[in-house]
CSV table of C-alpha atoms in Angstrom, one decimal:
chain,number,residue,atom,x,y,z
A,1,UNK,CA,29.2,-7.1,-21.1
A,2,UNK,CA,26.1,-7.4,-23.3
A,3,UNK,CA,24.3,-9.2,-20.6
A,4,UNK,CA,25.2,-6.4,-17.7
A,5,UNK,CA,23.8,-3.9,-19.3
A,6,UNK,CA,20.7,-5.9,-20.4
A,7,UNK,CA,19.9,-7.2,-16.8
A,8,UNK,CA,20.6,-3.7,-15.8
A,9,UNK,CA,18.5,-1.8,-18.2
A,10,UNK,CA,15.8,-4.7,-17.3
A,11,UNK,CA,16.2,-4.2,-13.5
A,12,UNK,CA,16.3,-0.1,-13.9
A,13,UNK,CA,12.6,-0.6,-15.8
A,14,UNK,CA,14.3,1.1,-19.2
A,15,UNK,CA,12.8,-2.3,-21.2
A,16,UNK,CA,8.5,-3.0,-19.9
A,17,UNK,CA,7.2,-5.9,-19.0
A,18,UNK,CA,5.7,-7.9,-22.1
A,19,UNK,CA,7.7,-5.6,-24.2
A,20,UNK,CA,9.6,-7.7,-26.7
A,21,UNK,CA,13.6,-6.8,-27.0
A,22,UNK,CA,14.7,-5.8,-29.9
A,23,UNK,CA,17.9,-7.8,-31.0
A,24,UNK,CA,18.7,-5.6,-33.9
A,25,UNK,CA,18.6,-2.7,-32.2
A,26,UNK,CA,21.4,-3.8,-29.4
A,27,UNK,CA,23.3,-5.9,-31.7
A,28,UNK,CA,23.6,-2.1,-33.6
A,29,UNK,CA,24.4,-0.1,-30.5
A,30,UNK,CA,27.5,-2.9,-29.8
A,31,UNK,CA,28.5,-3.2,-33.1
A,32,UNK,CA,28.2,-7.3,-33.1
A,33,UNK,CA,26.1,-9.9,-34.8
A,34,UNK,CA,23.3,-11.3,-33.5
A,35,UNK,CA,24.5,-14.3,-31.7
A,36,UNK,CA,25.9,-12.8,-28.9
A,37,UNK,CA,22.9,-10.7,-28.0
A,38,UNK,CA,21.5,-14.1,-28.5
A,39,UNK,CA,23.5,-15.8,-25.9
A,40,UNK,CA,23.4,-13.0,-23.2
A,41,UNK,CA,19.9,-13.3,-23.4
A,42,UNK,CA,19.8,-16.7,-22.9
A,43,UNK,CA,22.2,-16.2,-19.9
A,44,UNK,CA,18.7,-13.8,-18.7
A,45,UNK,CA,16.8,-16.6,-19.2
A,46,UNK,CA,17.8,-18.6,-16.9
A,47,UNK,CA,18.0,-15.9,-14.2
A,48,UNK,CA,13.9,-15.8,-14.8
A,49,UNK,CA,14.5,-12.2,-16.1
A,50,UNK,CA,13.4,-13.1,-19.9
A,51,UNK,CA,11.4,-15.5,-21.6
A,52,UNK,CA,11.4,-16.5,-24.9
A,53,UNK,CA,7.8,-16.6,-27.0
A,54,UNK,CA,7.1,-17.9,-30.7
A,55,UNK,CA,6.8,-14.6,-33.4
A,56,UNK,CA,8.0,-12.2,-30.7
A,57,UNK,CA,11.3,-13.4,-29.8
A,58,UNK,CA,13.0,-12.5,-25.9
A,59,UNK,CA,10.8,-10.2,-23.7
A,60,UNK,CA,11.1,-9.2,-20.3
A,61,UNK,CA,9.4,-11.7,-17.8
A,62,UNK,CA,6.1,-10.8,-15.9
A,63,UNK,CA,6.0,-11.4,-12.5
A,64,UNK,CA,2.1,-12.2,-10.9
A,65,UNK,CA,1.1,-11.0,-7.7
A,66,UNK,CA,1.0,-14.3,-6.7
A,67,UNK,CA,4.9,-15.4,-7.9
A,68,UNK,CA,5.8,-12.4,-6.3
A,69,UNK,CA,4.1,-13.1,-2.8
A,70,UNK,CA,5.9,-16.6,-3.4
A,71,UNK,CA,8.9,-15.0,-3.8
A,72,UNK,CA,8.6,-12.6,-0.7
A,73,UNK,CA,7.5,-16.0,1.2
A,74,UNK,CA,10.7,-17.8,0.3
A,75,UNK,CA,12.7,-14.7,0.9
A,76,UNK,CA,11.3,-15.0,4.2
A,77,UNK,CA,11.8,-18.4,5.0
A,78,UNK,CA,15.8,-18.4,3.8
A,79,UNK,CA,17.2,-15.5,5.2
A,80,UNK,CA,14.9,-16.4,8.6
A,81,UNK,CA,17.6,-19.4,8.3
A,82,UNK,CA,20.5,-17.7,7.3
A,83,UNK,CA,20.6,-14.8,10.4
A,84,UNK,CA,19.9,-17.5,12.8
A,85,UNK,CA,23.2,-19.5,11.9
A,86,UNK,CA,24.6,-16.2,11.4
A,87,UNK,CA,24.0,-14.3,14.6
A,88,UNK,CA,26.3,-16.5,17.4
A,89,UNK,CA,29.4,-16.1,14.6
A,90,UNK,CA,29.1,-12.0,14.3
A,91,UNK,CA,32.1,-9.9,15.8
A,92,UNK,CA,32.6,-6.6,15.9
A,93,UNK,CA,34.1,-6.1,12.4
A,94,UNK,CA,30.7,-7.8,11.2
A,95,UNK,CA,28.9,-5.1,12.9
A,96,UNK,CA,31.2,-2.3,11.3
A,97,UNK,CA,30.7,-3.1,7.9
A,98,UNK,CA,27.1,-3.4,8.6
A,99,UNK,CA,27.2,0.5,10.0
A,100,UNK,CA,29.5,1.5,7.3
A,101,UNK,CA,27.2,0.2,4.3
A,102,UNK,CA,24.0,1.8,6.2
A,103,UNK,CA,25.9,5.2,6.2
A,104,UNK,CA,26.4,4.9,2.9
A,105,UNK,CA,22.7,3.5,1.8
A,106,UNK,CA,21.5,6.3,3.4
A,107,UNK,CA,23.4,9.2,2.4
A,108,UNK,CA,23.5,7.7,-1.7
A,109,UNK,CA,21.2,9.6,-3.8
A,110,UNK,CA,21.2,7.2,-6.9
A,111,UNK,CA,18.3,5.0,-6.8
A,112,UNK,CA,20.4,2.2,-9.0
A,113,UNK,CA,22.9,1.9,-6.1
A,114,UNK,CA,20.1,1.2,-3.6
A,115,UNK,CA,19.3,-2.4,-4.2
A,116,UNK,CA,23.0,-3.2,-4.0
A,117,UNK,CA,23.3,-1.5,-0.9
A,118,UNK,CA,20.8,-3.3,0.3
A,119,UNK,CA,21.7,-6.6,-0.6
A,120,UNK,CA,25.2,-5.9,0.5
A,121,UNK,CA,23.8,-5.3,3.7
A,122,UNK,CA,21.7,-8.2,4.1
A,123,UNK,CA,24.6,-10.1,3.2
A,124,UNK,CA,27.0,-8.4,5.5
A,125,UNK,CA,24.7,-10.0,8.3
A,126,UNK,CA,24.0,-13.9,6.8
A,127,UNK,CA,27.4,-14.1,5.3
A,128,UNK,CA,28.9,-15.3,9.5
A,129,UNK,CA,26.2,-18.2,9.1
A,130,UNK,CA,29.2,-20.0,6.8
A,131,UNK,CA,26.1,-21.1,4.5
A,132,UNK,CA,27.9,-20.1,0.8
A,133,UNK,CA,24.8,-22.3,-1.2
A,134,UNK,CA,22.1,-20.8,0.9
A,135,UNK,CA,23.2,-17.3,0.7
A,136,UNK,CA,24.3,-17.4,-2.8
A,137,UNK,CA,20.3,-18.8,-3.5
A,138,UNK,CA,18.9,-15.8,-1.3
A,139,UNK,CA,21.5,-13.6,-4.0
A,140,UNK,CA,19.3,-15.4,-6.8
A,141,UNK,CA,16.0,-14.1,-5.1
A,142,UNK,CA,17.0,-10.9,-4.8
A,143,UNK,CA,18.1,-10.7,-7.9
A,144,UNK,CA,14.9,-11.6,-9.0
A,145,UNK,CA,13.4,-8.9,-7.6
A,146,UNK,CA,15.6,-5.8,-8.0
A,147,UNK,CA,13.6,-4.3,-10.2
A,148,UNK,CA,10.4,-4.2,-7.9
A,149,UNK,CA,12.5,-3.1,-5.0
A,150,UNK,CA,14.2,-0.3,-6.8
A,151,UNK,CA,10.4,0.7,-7.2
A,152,UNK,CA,9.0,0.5,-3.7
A,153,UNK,CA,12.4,2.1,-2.1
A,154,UNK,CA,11.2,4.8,-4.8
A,155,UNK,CA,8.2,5.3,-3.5
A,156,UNK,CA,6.9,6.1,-0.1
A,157,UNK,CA,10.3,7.5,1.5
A,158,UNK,CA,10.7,3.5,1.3
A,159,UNK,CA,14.5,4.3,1.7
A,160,UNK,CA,14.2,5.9,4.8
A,161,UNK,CA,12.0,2.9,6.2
A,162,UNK,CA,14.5,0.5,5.1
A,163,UNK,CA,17.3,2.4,6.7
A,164,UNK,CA,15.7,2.7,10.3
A,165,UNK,CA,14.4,-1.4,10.1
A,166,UNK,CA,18.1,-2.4,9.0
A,167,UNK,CA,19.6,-0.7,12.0
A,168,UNK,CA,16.9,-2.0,14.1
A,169,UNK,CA,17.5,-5.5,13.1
A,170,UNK,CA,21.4,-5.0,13.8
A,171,UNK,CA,20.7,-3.5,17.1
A,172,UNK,CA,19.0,-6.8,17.6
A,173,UNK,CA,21.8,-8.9,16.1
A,174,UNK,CA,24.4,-7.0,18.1
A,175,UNK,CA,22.8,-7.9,21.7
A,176,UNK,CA,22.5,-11.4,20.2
A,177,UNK,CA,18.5,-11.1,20.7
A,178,UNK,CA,17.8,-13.7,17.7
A,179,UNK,CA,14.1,-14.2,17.7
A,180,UNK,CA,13.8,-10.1,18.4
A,181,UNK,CA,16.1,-10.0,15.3
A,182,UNK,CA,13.9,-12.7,12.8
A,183,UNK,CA,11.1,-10.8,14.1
A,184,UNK,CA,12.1,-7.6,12.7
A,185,UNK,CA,13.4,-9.2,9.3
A,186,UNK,CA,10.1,-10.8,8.9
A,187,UNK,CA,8.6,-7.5,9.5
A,188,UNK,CA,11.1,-5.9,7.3
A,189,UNK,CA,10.2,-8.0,4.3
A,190,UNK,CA,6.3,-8.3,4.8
A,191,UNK,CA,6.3,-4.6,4.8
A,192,UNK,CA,8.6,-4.1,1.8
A,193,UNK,CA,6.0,-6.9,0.0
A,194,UNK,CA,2.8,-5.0,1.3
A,195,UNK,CA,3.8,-1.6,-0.3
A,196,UNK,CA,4.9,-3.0,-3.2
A,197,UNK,CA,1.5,-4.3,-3.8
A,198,UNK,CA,0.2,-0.9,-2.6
A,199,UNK,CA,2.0,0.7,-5.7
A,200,UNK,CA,1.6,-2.3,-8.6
A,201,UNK,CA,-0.8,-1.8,-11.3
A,202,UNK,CA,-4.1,-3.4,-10.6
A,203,UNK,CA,-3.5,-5.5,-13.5
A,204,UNK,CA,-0.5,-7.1,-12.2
C-alpha cells in the first residue's frame, strides 16, 4: 500500500525531482515505523523511480535528456516488435476493446487516468503477439515514464493528438497494413518524445 501511493505521488509530480523523501513524514501519515517505508522504497528503487544518496536518504530519480531519448529509442524498437507479431493474431474482439478504451481515453477528464488509458491501449494491441516477457518489459518502460507522459498529454492538447494517432494506427492494424501501422507508432512516439523535450526545463 505504502509503495502505491509513493510511485503514484512520484508519477503525479506531488514529490520533485532531487527532492529528498521524507521518511518521517509518511511513516507519520500511515502510522508505521520506519522499515516499511523503508522497504517500499526499496521496491522504487529497483523500478528506477528512486535512488538512494549518502546524508540525504531516498529521492526521486532524475531522468537526463539523453536517458530519456534512450528510453523513447527502446520504446520504439520493442513495441515496433511487439505490433508486428501482434497484427496477423488480432480479431474483431481485439479491435473492440481497442475502440472501447479510446472512447473512454478520450471522454476521461482526470489526467491520472490518462497514462493508464494509454498503456491499456497499447497493450490491447501487442498483447495478440503472445510475447508475455516482451510486453511485460515494454510495461517496465512505460512505467518509467509515466510521469513525463502525464506532462506532455497535459500540455499541448497532447490528449487530443494521442487519441486521433491511436485510432490511426488501429485503422492500420485493422486492414492488416503492418509497415503503414509501425509507421505511425514510430511517428506516434517520436512526436510524444519531441514535445516532451519542447516543454522540459532547459536544465534537464
Amino acid at each position: 500500500m505504502i509503495t502505491r501511493h509513493l510511485r503514484d505521488a512520484i508519477v503525479a509530480g506531488h514529490f520533485a525531482e532531487d527532492e529528498p523523501i521524507r521518511q518521517d513524514d509518511i511513516a507519520r501519515q500511515f502510522n508505521v515505523s520506519k522499515i516499511p517505508v523503508r522497504e517500499a522504497l526499496k521496491r522504487l528503487e529497483a523500478e528506477g523511480l528512486v535512488m538512494f544518496q549518502r546524508n540525504r536518504g531516498a529521492m526521486v530519480t532524475r531522468i537526463s535528456e539523453a536517458e530519456l531519448a534512450q528510453m523513447f529509442e527502446v520504446r520504439m524498437l520493442l513495441e515496433d516488435k511487439a505490433l508486428r507479431l501482434a497484427i496477423p493474431n488480432m480479431t474483431e474482439e481485439t479491435f473492440a476493446r481497442a475502440e472501447s478504451i479510446c472512447r473512454e481515453f478520450i471522454g476521461e477528464d482526470d489526467v491520472g487516468r490518462w497514462a493508464e488509458l494509454n498503456w491499456q491501449l497499447h497493450a490491447c494491441l501487442y498483447e495478440p503477439a503472445q510475447r508475455p516477457f516482451l510486453v511485460s518489459l515494454i510495461r517496465s518502460v512505460h512505467d518509467k515514464l509515466e510521469r513525463y507522459l502525464r506532462m506532455q498529454m497535459s500540455l499541448s492538447a497532447g490528449k487530443e493528438r494521442a487519441d486521433h494517432e491511436h485510432r490511426e494506427i488501429l485503422d492500420a492494424c485493422r486492414a492488416g497494413d503492418v509497415e503503414r501501422a509501425v509507421k505511425l507508432l514510430d511517428e506516434h512516439i517520436a512526436g510524444v518524445c519531441k514535445t516532451l523535450f519542447e516543454f522540459l526545463p532547459s536544465n534537464h
